[in-house]
mmCIF file with all atom_site columns, C-alpha atoms in Angstrom:
data_model
loop_
_atom_site.group_PDB
_atom_site.id
_atom_site.type_symbol
_atom_site.label_atom_id
_atom_site.label_alt_id
_atom_site.label_comp_id
_atom_site.label_asym_id
_atom_site.label_entity_id
_atom_site.label_seq_id
_atom_site.pdbx_PDB_ins_code
_atom_site.Cartn_x
_atom_site.Cartn_y
_atom_site.Cartn_z
_atom_site.occupancy
_atom_site.B_iso_or_equiv
_atom_site.pdbx_formal_charge
_atom_site.auth_seq_id
_atom_site.auth_comp_id
_atom_site.auth_asym_id
_atom_site.auth_atom_id
_atom_site.pdbx_PDB_model_num
ATOM 1   C CA . GLU A 1 1   ? -84.257  -168.325 -22.265 1.00 79.00 ? 244 GLU A CA 1
ATOM 2   C CA . PRO A 1 2   ? -85.343  -164.687 -22.577 1.00 85.00 ? 245 PRO A CA 1
ATOM 3   C CA . GLU A 1 3   ? -86.979  -163.120 -19.538 1.00 92.00 ? 246 GLU A CA 1
ATOM 4   C CA . VAL A 1 4   ? -88.892  -160.008 -18.662 1.00 95.00 ? 247 VAL A CA 1
ATOM 5   C CA . THR A 1 5   ? -86.750  -157.612 -16.645 1.00 96.00 ? 248 THR A CA 1
ATOM 6   C CA . GLN A 1 6   ? -87.804  -154.808 -14.323 1.00 97.00 ? 249 GLN A CA 1
ATOM 7   C CA . THR A 1 7   ? -86.061  -151.895 -12.638 1.00 96.00 ? 250 THR A CA 1
ATOM 8   C CA . PRO A 1 8   ? -85.701  -150.893 -9.921  1.00 97.00 ? 251 PRO A CA 1
ATOM 9   C CA . SER A 1 9   ? -86.138  -153.981 -7.760  1.00 95.00 ? 252 SER A CA 1
ATOM 10  C CA . HIS A 1 10  ? -87.094  -151.789 -4.791  1.00 96.00 ? 253 HIS A CA 1
ATOM 11  C CA . GLN A 1 11  ? -88.361  -148.213 -4.613  1.00 97.00 ? 254 GLN A CA 1
ATOM 12  C CA . VAL A 1 12  ? -89.109  -146.185 -1.509  1.00 98.00 ? 255 VAL A CA 1
ATOM 13  C CA . THR A 1 13  ? -90.937  -142.909 -1.985  1.00 97.00 ? 256 THR A CA 1
ATOM 14  C CA . GLN A 1 14  ? -92.794  -140.278 -0.046  1.00 97.00 ? 257 GLN A CA 1
ATOM 15  C CA . MET A 1 15  ? -96.552  -139.988 -0.354  1.00 97.00 ? 258 MET A CA 1
ATOM 16  C CA . GLY A 1 16  ? -97.471  -137.570 -3.129  1.00 97.00 ? 259 GLY A CA 1
ATOM 17  C CA . GLN A 1 17  ? -94.307  -138.185 -5.134  1.00 97.00 ? 260 GLN A CA 1
ATOM 18  C CA . GLU A 1 18  ? -94.258  -139.511 -8.685  1.00 98.00 ? 261 GLU A CA 1
ATOM 19  C CA . VAL A 1 19  ? -92.671  -142.857 -9.439  1.00 98.00 ? 262 VAL A CA 1
ATOM 20  C CA . ILE A 1 20  ? -91.847  -144.551 -12.710 1.00 97.00 ? 263 ILE A CA 1
ATOM 21  C CA . LEU A 1 21  ? -91.447  -148.298 -12.826 1.00 98.00 ? 264 LEU A CA 1
ATOM 22  C CA . ARG A 1 22  ? -89.617  -149.717 -15.788 1.00 97.00 ? 265 ARG A CA 1
ATOM 23  C CA . CYS A 1 23  ? -89.930  -152.988 -17.632 1.00 97.00 ? 266 CYS A CA 1
ATOM 24  C CA . VAL A 1 24  ? -88.237  -154.573 -20.617 1.00 97.00 ? 267 VAL A CA 1
ATOM 25  C CA . PRO A 1 25  ? -90.592  -157.174 -22.091 1.00 95.00 ? 268 PRO A CA 1
ATOM 26  C CA . ILE A 1 26  ? -89.400  -160.207 -24.042 1.00 93.00 ? 269 ILE A CA 1
ATOM 27  C CA . SER A 1 27  ? -88.258  -158.897 -27.400 1.00 91.00 ? 270 SER A CA 1
ATOM 28  C CA . ASN A 1 28  ? -90.696  -160.578 -29.792 1.00 88.00 ? 271 ASN A CA 1
ATOM 29  C CA . HIS A 1 29  ? -93.698  -160.098 -27.547 1.00 91.00 ? 272 HIS A CA 1
ATOM 30  C CA . LEU A 1 30  ? -96.452  -157.712 -28.554 1.00 89.00 ? 273 LEU A CA 1
ATOM 31  C CA . TYR A 1 31  ? -98.717  -157.550 -25.506 1.00 91.00 ? 274 TYR A CA 1
ATOM 32  C CA . PHE A 1 32  ? -97.670  -156.012 -22.235 1.00 93.00 ? 275 PHE A CA 1
ATOM 33  C CA . TYR A 1 33  ? -99.300  -155.943 -18.833 1.00 95.00 ? 276 TYR A CA 1
ATOM 34  C CA . TRP A 1 34  ? -98.940  -154.525 -15.367 1.00 97.00 ? 277 TRP A CA 1
ATOM 35  C CA . TYR A 1 35  ? -100.193 -156.362 -12.309 1.00 97.00 ? 278 TYR A CA 1
ATOM 36  C CA . ARG A 1 36  ? -99.773  -155.579 -8.652  1.00 96.00 ? 279 ARG A CA 1
ATOM 37  C CA . GLN A 1 37  ? -99.695  -157.703 -5.540  1.00 93.00 ? 280 GLN A CA 1
ATOM 38  C CA . ILE A 1 38  ? -100.279 -156.150 -2.153  1.00 93.00 ? 281 ILE A CA 1
ATOM 39  C CA . LEU A 1 39  ? -98.386  -158.076 0.503   1.00 88.00 ? 282 LEU A CA 1
ATOM 40  C CA . GLY A 1 40  ? -100.101 -161.374 1.260   1.00 84.00 ? 283 GLY A CA 1
ATOM 41  C CA . GLN A 1 41  ? -102.859 -160.854 -1.283  1.00 86.00 ? 284 GLN A CA 1
ATOM 42  C CA . LYS A 1 42  ? -103.652 -162.066 -4.759  1.00 88.00 ? 285 LYS A CA 1
ATOM 43  C CA . VAL A 1 43  ? -102.126 -160.731 -7.943  1.00 92.00 ? 286 VAL A CA 1
ATOM 44  C CA . GLU A 1 44  ? -104.409 -158.063 -9.462  1.00 95.00 ? 287 GLU A CA 1
ATOM 45  C CA . PHE A 1 45  ? -104.571 -156.912 -13.082 1.00 96.00 ? 288 PHE A CA 1
ATOM 46  C CA . LEU A 1 46  ? -103.933 -153.218 -13.692 1.00 97.00 ? 289 LEU A CA 1
ATOM 47  C CA . VAL A 1 47  ? -103.617 -152.657 -17.428 1.00 96.00 ? 290 VAL A CA 1
ATOM 48  C CA . SER A 1 48  ? -102.822 -154.272 -20.748 1.00 93.00 ? 291 SER A CA 1
ATOM 49  C CA . PHE A 1 49  ? -101.146 -152.529 -23.662 1.00 93.00 ? 292 PHE A CA 1
ATOM 50  C CA . TYR A 1 50  ? -100.834 -153.276 -27.363 1.00 90.00 ? 293 TYR A CA 1
ATOM 51  C CA . ASN A 1 51  ? -99.806  -151.309 -30.399 1.00 88.00 ? 294 ASN A CA 1
ATOM 52  C CA . ASN A 1 52  ? -99.035  -148.221 -28.326 1.00 90.00 ? 295 ASN A CA 1
ATOM 53  C CA . GLU A 1 53  ? -102.378 -148.021 -26.652 1.00 92.00 ? 296 GLU A CA 1
ATOM 54  C CA . ILE A 1 54  ? -104.201 -149.389 -23.653 1.00 94.00 ? 297 ILE A CA 1
ATOM 55  C CA . SER A 1 55  ? -106.241 -152.498 -24.488 1.00 91.00 ? 298 SER A CA 1
ATOM 56  C CA . GLU A 1 56  ? -107.926 -152.895 -21.136 1.00 92.00 ? 299 GLU A CA 1
ATOM 57  C CA . LYS A 1 57  ? -107.632 -151.436 -17.667 1.00 94.00 ? 300 LYS A CA 1
ATOM 58  C CA . SER A 1 58  ? -109.039 -152.321 -14.291 1.00 95.00 ? 301 SER A CA 1
ATOM 59  C CA . GLU A 1 59  ? -110.846 -150.019 -11.881 1.00 94.00 ? 302 GLU A CA 1
ATOM 60  C CA . ILE A 1 60  ? -107.603 -149.791 -9.906  1.00 94.00 ? 303 ILE A CA 1
ATOM 61  C CA . PHE A 1 61  ? -105.958 -148.058 -12.875 1.00 96.00 ? 304 PHE A CA 1
ATOM 62  C CA . ASP A 1 62  ? -107.323 -144.578 -12.280 1.00 94.00 ? 305 ASP A CA 1
ATOM 63  C CA . ASP A 1 63  ? -106.107 -141.179 -13.478 1.00 94.00 ? 306 ASP A CA 1
ATOM 64  C CA . GLN A 1 64  ? -103.060 -141.395 -11.210 1.00 96.00 ? 307 GLN A CA 1
ATOM 65  C CA . PHE A 1 65  ? -101.674 -144.214 -13.338 1.00 97.00 ? 308 PHE A CA 1
ATOM 66  C CA . SER A 1 66  ? -100.332 -144.098 -16.863 1.00 97.00 ? 309 SER A CA 1
ATOM 67  C CA . VAL A 1 67  ? -98.347  -146.413 -19.106 1.00 97.00 ? 310 VAL A CA 1
ATOM 68  C CA . GLU A 1 68  ? -96.019  -145.708 -21.949 1.00 95.00 ? 311 GLU A CA 1
ATOM 69  C CA . ARG A 1 69  ? -93.752  -147.455 -24.405 1.00 92.00 ? 312 ARG A CA 1
ATOM 70  C CA . PRO A 1 70  ? -91.210  -144.684 -24.871 1.00 86.00 ? 313 PRO A CA 1
ATOM 71  C CA . ASP A 1 71  ? -88.971  -146.669 -27.203 1.00 87.00 ? 314 ASP A CA 1
ATOM 72  C CA . GLY A 1 72  ? -88.741  -150.071 -28.829 1.00 78.00 ? 315 GLY A CA 1
ATOM 73  C CA . SER A 1 73  ? -87.816  -151.937 -25.676 1.00 87.00 ? 316 SER A CA 1
ATOM 74  C CA . ASN A 1 74  ? -89.087  -150.242 -22.496 1.00 93.00 ? 317 ASN A CA 1
ATOM 75  C CA . PHE A 1 75  ? -92.575  -150.291 -21.034 1.00 96.00 ? 318 PHE A CA 1
ATOM 76  C CA . THR A 1 76  ? -93.207  -147.997 -18.084 1.00 97.00 ? 319 THR A CA 1
ATOM 77  C CA . LEU A 1 77  ? -95.822  -147.543 -15.394 1.00 98.00 ? 320 LEU A CA 1
ATOM 78  C CA . LYS A 1 78  ? -96.071  -144.073 -13.874 1.00 98.00 ? 321 LYS A CA 1
ATOM 79  C CA . ILE A 1 79  ? -97.886  -143.268 -10.677 1.00 97.00 ? 322 ILE A CA 1
ATOM 80  C CA . ARG A 1 80  ? -98.329  -139.503 -10.568 1.00 96.00 ? 323 ARG A CA 1
ATOM 81  C CA . SER A 1 81  ? -99.012  -138.857 -6.896  1.00 95.00 ? 324 SER A CA 1
ATOM 82  C CA . THR A 1 82  ? -98.404  -141.937 -4.798  1.00 97.00 ? 325 THR A CA 1
ATOM 83  C CA . LYS A 1 83  ? -100.636 -142.905 -1.909  1.00 96.00 ? 326 LYS A CA 1
ATOM 84  C CA . LEU A 1 84  ? -99.869  -145.191 1.025   1.00 96.00 ? 327 LEU A CA 1
ATOM 85  C CA . GLU A 1 85  ? -102.153 -147.829 -0.468  1.00 95.00 ? 328 GLU A CA 1
ATOM 86  C CA . ASP A 1 86  ? -100.033 -147.948 -3.623  1.00 97.00 ? 329 ASP A CA 1
ATOM 87  C CA . SER A 1 87  ? -97.431  -149.879 -1.635  1.00 97.00 ? 330 SER A CA 1
ATOM 88  C CA . ALA A 1 88  ? -97.223  -153.249 -3.355  1.00 97.00 ? 331 ALA A CA 1
ATOM 89  C CA . MET A 1 89  ? -95.149  -155.446 -5.610  1.00 95.00 ? 332 MET A CA 1
ATOM 90  C CA . TYR A 1 90  ? -95.659  -154.402 -9.225  1.00 97.00 ? 333 TYR A CA 1
ATOM 91  C CA . PHE A 1 91  ? -95.169  -157.056 -11.873 1.00 96.00 ? 334 PHE A CA 1
ATOM 92  C CA . CYS A 1 92  ? -94.763  -156.453 -15.559 1.00 97.00 ? 335 CYS A CA 1
ATOM 93  C CA . ALA A 1 93  ? -95.687  -159.290 -17.915 1.00 94.00 ? 336 ALA A CA 1
ATOM 94  C CA . SER A 1 94  ? -95.606  -159.850 -21.643 1.00 93.00 ? 337 SER A CA 1
ATOM 95  C CA . SER A 1 95  ? -97.094  -162.282 -24.107 1.00 90.00 ? 338 SER A CA 1
ATOM 96  C CA . ARG A 1 96  ? -96.411  -162.999 -27.733 1.00 87.00 ? 339 ARG A CA 1
ATOM 97  C CA . ASP A 1 97  ? -100.028 -162.771 -28.751 1.00 77.00 ? 340 ASP A CA 1
ATOM 98  C CA . ARG A 1 98  ? -103.479 -161.981 -27.517 1.00 69.00 ? 341 ARG A CA 1
ATOM 99  C CA . GLY A 1 99  ? -106.041 -164.391 -26.184 1.00 64.00 ? 342 GLY A CA 1
ATOM 100 C CA . PRO A 1 100 ? -105.167 -167.565 -24.328 1.00 65.00 ? 343 PRO A CA 1
ATOM 101 C CA . GLU A 1 101 ? -101.458 -166.979 -24.523 1.00 75.00 ? 344 GLU A CA 1
ATOM 102 C CA . THR A 1 102 ? -98.859  -167.553 -21.858 1.00 85.00 ? 345 THR A CA 1
ATOM 103 C CA . GLN A 1 103 ? -97.893  -164.436 -19.965 1.00 90.00 ? 346 GLN A CA 1
ATOM 104 C CA . TYR A 1 104 ? -94.351  -164.253 -18.655 1.00 92.00 ? 347 TYR A CA 1
ATOM 105 C CA . PHE A 1 105 ? -93.775  -162.233 -15.536 1.00 94.00 ? 348 PHE A CA 1
ATOM 106 C CA . GLY A 1 106 ? -90.858  -160.034 -14.563 1.00 95.00 ? 349 GLY A CA 1
ATOM 107 C CA . PRO A 1 107 ? -89.228  -160.200 -11.122 1.00 94.00 ? 350 PRO A CA 1
ATOM 108 C CA . GLY A 1 108 ? -91.259  -157.288 -9.827  1.00 95.00 ? 351 GLY A CA 1
ATOM 109 C CA . THR A 1 109 ? -90.611  -153.887 -8.270  1.00 97.00 ? 352 THR A CA 1
ATOM 110 C CA . ARG A 1 110 ? -91.408  -153.592 -4.608  1.00 96.00 ? 353 ARG A CA 1
ATOM 111 C CA . LEU A 1 111 ? -92.810  -150.107 -4.032  1.00 98.00 ? 354 LEU A CA 1
ATOM 112 C CA . LEU A 1 112 ? -93.046  -148.714 -0.538  1.00 98.00 ? 355 LEU A CA 1
ATOM 113 C CA . VAL A 1 113 ? -94.853  -145.419 -0.047  1.00 97.00 ? 356 VAL A CA 1
ATOM 114 C CA . LEU A 1 114 ? -94.151  -143.668 3.256   1.00 97.00 ? 357 LEU A CA 1
ATOM 115 C CA . GLY B 2 1   ? -116.374 -159.644 -14.266 1.00 85.00 ? 189 GLY B CA 1
ATOM 116 C CA . GLU B 2 2   ? -114.535 -162.907 -13.694 1.00 90.00 ? 190 GLU B CA 1
ATOM 117 C CA . ASN B 2 3   ? -114.039 -164.122 -10.134 1.00 94.00 ? 191 ASN B CA 1
ATOM 118 C CA . VAL B 2 4   ? -111.653 -166.958 -9.277  1.00 97.00 ? 192 VAL B CA 1
ATOM 119 C CA . GLU B 2 5   ? -111.805 -168.680 -5.913  1.00 97.00 ? 193 GLU B CA 1
ATOM 120 C CA . GLN B 2 6   ? -108.978 -170.949 -4.741  1.00 97.00 ? 194 GLN B CA 1
ATOM 121 C CA . HIS B 2 7   ? -108.870 -173.524 -1.948  1.00 97.00 ? 195 HIS B CA 1
ATOM 122 C CA . PRO B 2 8   ? -107.253 -174.298 0.371   1.00 97.00 ? 196 PRO B CA 1
ATOM 123 C CA . SER B 2 9   ? -105.342 -171.181 1.333   1.00 96.00 ? 197 SER B CA 1
ATOM 124 C CA . THR B 2 10  ? -102.659 -173.273 3.031   1.00 97.00 ? 198 THR B CA 1
ATOM 125 C CA . LEU B 2 11  ? -101.687 -176.894 2.528   1.00 97.00 ? 199 LEU B CA 1
ATOM 126 C CA . SER B 2 12  ? -99.151  -178.885 4.481   1.00 97.00 ? 200 SER B CA 1
ATOM 127 C CA . VAL B 2 13  ? -98.116  -182.302 3.168   1.00 97.00 ? 201 VAL B CA 1
ATOM 128 C CA . GLN B 2 14  ? -95.453  -184.875 3.946   1.00 97.00 ? 202 GLN B CA 1
ATOM 129 C CA . GLU B 2 15  ? -92.734  -185.312 1.373   1.00 97.00 ? 203 GLU B CA 1
ATOM 130 C CA . GLY B 2 16  ? -93.819  -187.962 -1.109  1.00 97.00 ? 204 GLY B CA 1
ATOM 131 C CA . ASP B 2 17  ? -97.528  -187.367 -0.609  1.00 97.00 ? 205 ASP B CA 1
ATOM 132 C CA . SER B 2 18  ? -99.814  -185.721 -3.175  1.00 97.00 ? 206 SER B CA 1
ATOM 133 C CA . ALA B 2 19  ? -101.135 -182.170 -3.048  1.00 98.00 ? 207 ALA B CA 1
ATOM 134 C CA . VAL B 2 20  ? -104.363 -180.998 -4.651  1.00 98.00 ? 208 VAL B CA 1
ATOM 135 C CA . ILE B 2 21  ? -105.435 -177.385 -5.093  1.00 98.00 ? 209 ILE B CA 1
ATOM 136 C CA . LYS B 2 22  ? -108.869 -176.468 -6.421  1.00 98.00 ? 210 LYS B CA 1
ATOM 137 C CA . CYS B 2 23  ? -110.140 -173.370 -8.184  1.00 98.00 ? 211 CYS B CA 1
ATOM 138 C CA . THR B 2 24  ? -113.553 -172.289 -9.351  1.00 98.00 ? 212 THR B CA 1
ATOM 139 C CA . TYR B 2 25  ? -114.326 -169.532 -11.821 1.00 97.00 ? 213 TYR B CA 1
ATOM 140 C CA . SER B 2 26  ? -117.483 -167.599 -12.558 1.00 96.00 ? 214 SER B CA 1
ATOM 141 C CA . ASP B 2 27  ? -117.301 -166.576 -16.223 1.00 93.00 ? 215 ASP B CA 1
ATOM 142 C CA . SER B 2 28  ? -118.224 -169.396 -18.587 1.00 92.00 ? 216 SER B CA 1
ATOM 143 C CA . ALA B 2 29  ? -116.421 -167.526 -21.402 1.00 90.00 ? 217 ALA B CA 1
ATOM 144 C CA . SER B 2 30  ? -113.052 -168.141 -19.740 1.00 91.00 ? 218 SER B CA 1
ATOM 145 C CA . ASN B 2 31  ? -111.092 -170.709 -21.687 1.00 90.00 ? 219 ASN B CA 1
ATOM 146 C CA . TYR B 2 32  ? -107.478 -170.525 -20.543 1.00 91.00 ? 220 TYR B CA 1
ATOM 147 C CA . PHE B 2 33  ? -106.364 -171.616 -17.099 1.00 94.00 ? 221 PHE B CA 1
ATOM 148 C CA . PRO B 2 34  ? -102.705 -171.272 -16.109 1.00 94.00 ? 222 PRO B CA 1
ATOM 149 C CA . TRP B 2 35  ? -101.083 -172.185 -12.824 1.00 97.00 ? 223 TRP B CA 1
ATOM 150 C CA . TYR B 2 36  ? -98.212  -170.150 -11.454 1.00 96.00 ? 224 TYR B CA 1
ATOM 151 C CA . LYS B 2 37  ? -95.729  -171.022 -8.726  1.00 96.00 ? 225 LYS B CA 1
ATOM 152 C CA . GLN B 2 38  ? -94.301  -168.149 -6.719  1.00 92.00 ? 226 GLN B CA 1
ATOM 153 C CA . GLU B 2 39  ? -91.391  -168.642 -4.361  1.00 92.00 ? 227 GLU B CA 1
ATOM 154 C CA . LEU B 2 40  ? -90.813  -166.081 -1.654  1.00 87.00 ? 228 LEU B CA 1
ATOM 155 C CA . GLY B 2 41  ? -89.853  -162.713 -3.128  1.00 82.00 ? 229 GLY B CA 1
ATOM 156 C CA . LYS B 2 42  ? -89.722  -164.030 -6.681  1.00 86.00 ? 230 LYS B CA 1
ATOM 157 C CA . ARG B 2 43  ? -91.782  -163.710 -9.830  1.00 89.00 ? 231 ARG B CA 1
ATOM 158 C CA . PRO B 2 44  ? -94.757  -165.959 -10.580 1.00 91.00 ? 232 PRO B CA 1
ATOM 159 C CA . GLN B 2 45  ? -93.529  -168.768 -12.821 1.00 93.00 ? 233 GLN B CA 1
ATOM 160 C CA . LEU B 2 46  ? -95.889  -170.652 -15.106 1.00 93.00 ? 234 LEU B CA 1
ATOM 161 C CA . ILE B 2 47  ? -95.822  -174.339 -14.265 1.00 95.00 ? 235 ILE B CA 1
ATOM 162 C CA . ILE B 2 48  ? -98.693  -175.700 -16.351 1.00 95.00 ? 236 ILE B CA 1
ATOM 163 C CA . ASP B 2 49  ? -101.720 -174.433 -18.211 1.00 93.00 ? 237 ASP B CA 1
ATOM 164 C CA . ILE B 2 50  ? -104.820 -175.897 -19.776 1.00 92.00 ? 238 ILE B CA 1
ATOM 165 C CA . ARG B 2 51  ? -107.154 -174.705 -22.466 1.00 88.00 ? 239 ARG B CA 1
ATOM 166 C CA . SER B 2 52  ? -110.851 -175.395 -22.503 1.00 83.00 ? 240 SER B CA 1
ATOM 167 C CA . ASN B 2 53  ? -110.719 -177.902 -25.330 1.00 79.00 ? 241 ASN B CA 1
ATOM 168 C CA . VAL B 2 54  ? -108.988 -180.456 -23.089 1.00 80.00 ? 242 VAL B CA 1
ATOM 169 C CA . GLY B 2 55  ? -110.025 -181.973 -19.788 1.00 90.00 ? 243 GLY B CA 1
ATOM 170 C CA . GLU B 2 56  ? -106.645 -182.960 -18.432 1.00 94.00 ? 244 GLU B CA 1
ATOM 171 C CA . LYS B 2 57  ? -102.989 -182.210 -18.976 1.00 93.00 ? 245 LYS B CA 1
ATOM 172 C CA . LYS B 2 58  ? -99.958  -183.758 -17.338 1.00 95.00 ? 246 LYS B CA 1
ATOM 173 C CA . ASP B 2 59  ? -96.308  -182.770 -17.105 1.00 94.00 ? 247 ASP B CA 1
ATOM 174 C CA . GLN B 2 60  ? -94.208  -185.171 -15.050 1.00 95.00 ? 248 GLN B CA 1
ATOM 175 C CA . ARG B 2 61  ? -95.383  -184.834 -11.426 1.00 97.00 ? 249 ARG B CA 1
ATOM 176 C CA . ILE B 2 62  ? -97.859  -182.061 -12.170 1.00 98.00 ? 250 ILE B CA 1
ATOM 177 C CA . ALA B 2 63  ? -101.317 -182.447 -13.671 1.00 97.00 ? 251 ALA B CA 1
ATOM 178 C CA . VAL B 2 64  ? -104.257 -180.136 -14.164 1.00 97.00 ? 252 VAL B CA 1
ATOM 179 C CA . THR B 2 65  ? -107.879 -181.163 -14.676 1.00 96.00 ? 253 THR B CA 1
ATOM 180 C CA . LEU B 2 66  ? -110.679 -178.962 -15.973 1.00 96.00 ? 254 LEU B CA 1
ATOM 181 C CA . ASN B 2 67  ? -114.422 -179.387 -15.651 1.00 95.00 ? 255 ASN B CA 1
ATOM 182 C CA . LYS B 2 68  ? -116.030 -176.725 -17.825 1.00 93.00 ? 256 LYS B CA 1
ATOM 183 C CA . THR B 2 69  ? -119.562 -177.715 -16.895 1.00 93.00 ? 257 THR B CA 1
ATOM 184 C CA . ALA B 2 70  ? -118.900 -177.215 -13.214 1.00 94.00 ? 258 ALA B CA 1
ATOM 185 C CA . LYS B 2 71  ? -116.495 -174.322 -13.846 1.00 95.00 ? 259 LYS B CA 1
ATOM 186 C CA . HIS B 2 72  ? -113.677 -175.701 -11.783 1.00 95.00 ? 260 HIS B CA 1
ATOM 187 C CA . PHE B 2 73  ? -110.100 -176.805 -12.338 1.00 97.00 ? 261 PHE B CA 1
ATOM 188 C CA . SER B 2 74  ? -107.534 -178.424 -10.107 1.00 98.00 ? 262 SER B CA 1
ATOM 189 C CA . LEU B 2 75  ? -103.785 -178.772 -9.781  1.00 98.00 ? 263 LEU B CA 1
ATOM 190 C CA . HIS B 2 76  ? -102.380 -182.116 -8.700  1.00 98.00 ? 264 HIS B CA 1
ATOM 191 C CA . ILE B 2 77  ? -98.785  -182.522 -7.560  1.00 98.00 ? 265 ILE B CA 1
ATOM 192 C CA . THR B 2 78  ? -97.655  -186.097 -6.960  1.00 97.00 ? 266 THR B CA 1
ATOM 193 C CA . GLU B 2 79  ? -94.612  -187.287 -5.035  1.00 97.00 ? 267 GLU B CA 1
ATOM 194 C CA . THR B 2 80  ? -94.110  -183.887 -3.476  1.00 97.00 ? 268 THR B CA 1
ATOM 195 C CA . GLN B 2 81  ? -90.598  -182.695 -2.717  1.00 97.00 ? 269 GLN B CA 1
ATOM 196 C CA . PRO B 2 82  ? -89.378  -179.909 -0.395  1.00 95.00 ? 270 PRO B CA 1
ATOM 197 C CA . GLU B 2 83  ? -88.663  -177.715 -3.434  1.00 95.00 ? 271 GLU B CA 1
ATOM 198 C CA . ASP B 2 84  ? -92.384  -177.786 -4.243  1.00 97.00 ? 272 ASP B CA 1
ATOM 199 C CA . SER B 2 85  ? -92.904  -175.542 -1.209  1.00 97.00 ? 273 SER B CA 1
ATOM 200 C CA . ALA B 2 86  ? -94.197  -172.218 -2.552  1.00 97.00 ? 274 ALA B CA 1
ATOM 201 C CA . VAL B 2 87  ? -97.378  -170.250 -3.150  1.00 95.00 ? 275 VAL B CA 1
ATOM 202 C CA . TYR B 2 88  ? -99.408  -171.528 -6.078  1.00 97.00 ? 276 TYR B CA 1
ATOM 203 C CA . PHE B 2 89  ? -101.857 -169.303 -7.956  1.00 96.00 ? 277 PHE B CA 1
ATOM 204 C CA . CYS B 2 90  ? -104.503 -170.382 -10.387 1.00 97.00 ? 278 CYS B CA 1
ATOM 205 C CA . ALA B 2 91  ? -105.805 -167.922 -12.962 1.00 96.00 ? 279 ALA B CA 1
ATOM 206 C CA . ALA B 2 92  ? -108.398 -167.651 -15.700 1.00 95.00 ? 280 ALA B CA 1
ATOM 207 C CA . SER B 2 93  ? -108.506 -165.751 -18.964 1.00 91.00 ? 281 SER B CA 1
ATOM 208 C CA . LYS B 2 94  ? -110.847 -165.333 -21.900 1.00 85.00 ? 282 LYS B CA 1
ATOM 209 C CA . ALA B 2 95  ? -109.952 -165.663 -25.529 1.00 67.00 ? 283 ALA B CA 1
ATOM 210 C CA . ALA B 2 96  ? -111.540 -162.349 -26.370 1.00 54.00 ? 284 ALA B CA 1
ATOM 211 C CA . GLY B 2 97  ? -109.573 -160.530 -23.698 1.00 58.00 ? 285 GLY B CA 1
ATOM 212 C CA . ASN B 2 98  ? -106.280 -161.524 -22.235 1.00 82.00 ? 286 ASN B CA 1
ATOM 213 C CA . LYS B 2 99  ? -106.045 -160.241 -18.689 1.00 91.00 ? 287 LYS B CA 1
ATOM 214 C CA . LEU B 2 100 ? -105.457 -162.925 -16.080 1.00 93.00 ? 288 LEU B CA 1
ATOM 215 C CA . THR B 2 101 ? -107.778 -163.073 -13.096 1.00 95.00 ? 289 THR B CA 1
ATOM 216 C CA . PHE B 2 102 ? -105.973 -164.768 -10.241 1.00 96.00 ? 290 PHE B CA 1
ATOM 217 C CA . GLY B 2 103 ? -107.173 -166.870 -7.360  1.00 97.00 ? 291 GLY B CA 1
ATOM 218 C CA . GLY B 2 104 ? -106.132 -165.998 -3.839  1.00 95.00 ? 292 GLY B CA 1
ATOM 219 C CA . GLY B 2 105 ? -103.190 -168.411 -3.755  1.00 95.00 ? 293 GLY B CA 1
ATOM 220 C CA . THR B 2 106 ? -102.347 -171.566 -1.846  1.00 97.00 ? 294 THR B CA 1
ATOM 221 C CA . ARG B 2 107 ? -99.293  -171.717 0.371   1.00 96.00 ? 295 ARG B CA 1
ATOM 222 C CA . VAL B 2 108 ? -97.929  -175.247 0.080   1.00 98.00 ? 296 VAL B CA 1
ATOM 223 C CA . LEU B 2 109 ? -95.474  -176.548 2.641   1.00 97.00 ? 297 LEU B CA 1
ATOM 224 C CA . VAL B 2 110 ? -93.821  -179.899 1.988   1.00 97.00 ? 298 VAL B CA 1
ATOM 225 C CA . LYS B 2 111 ? -92.392  -181.321 5.192   1.00 95.00 ? 299 LYS B CA 1
ATOM 226 C CA . PRO B 2 112 ? -89.341  -183.565 4.822   1.00 91.00 ? 300 PRO B CA 1
#
């Protein structure tokens, strides 16, 4: 069964540095998402992406964040200048279609900002 | 925006007993309600979902009920087994938008 994959599994960075988290969604899926989960807390929506543009973003997704689909398979989340509070598990997800459609999650990237 | 509340935050049951987790949502336009199971350090895995045109759905030992009038839905796990131990998240989504709004999670511990 196809799965969403993410790299790296762990990333440690210094405050103020840029990080890029990478995701490969399921191949026939059209909608892509980023969520984050701060340790011990609920999963929070960051952004959704379709047809090479952002569909929706949360208030967490400020100017420090950006997303891109640089080629036909990868979907990336960039954090330009990381803050301590960006430390979290970042999950990529994809769905075949919009609306009430199952979203499949990747294994996550654990980001630690020091 | 949508707000999803989940109770209890922790649940300890004896193996073989049933476990029930309840969620309430605030946006009456929400019409898709998935449940995810997350084992320690792993990805959330969809275990069951329900759409607003049905009141109940069952898959082996797992069932979900939905009360649209009261805006709440519940997960029922029967004959619990140690491998059911995990954190369970409910979520809600609207047809017109597709972001998932998650509840706070329930840590379920099944004691052998």
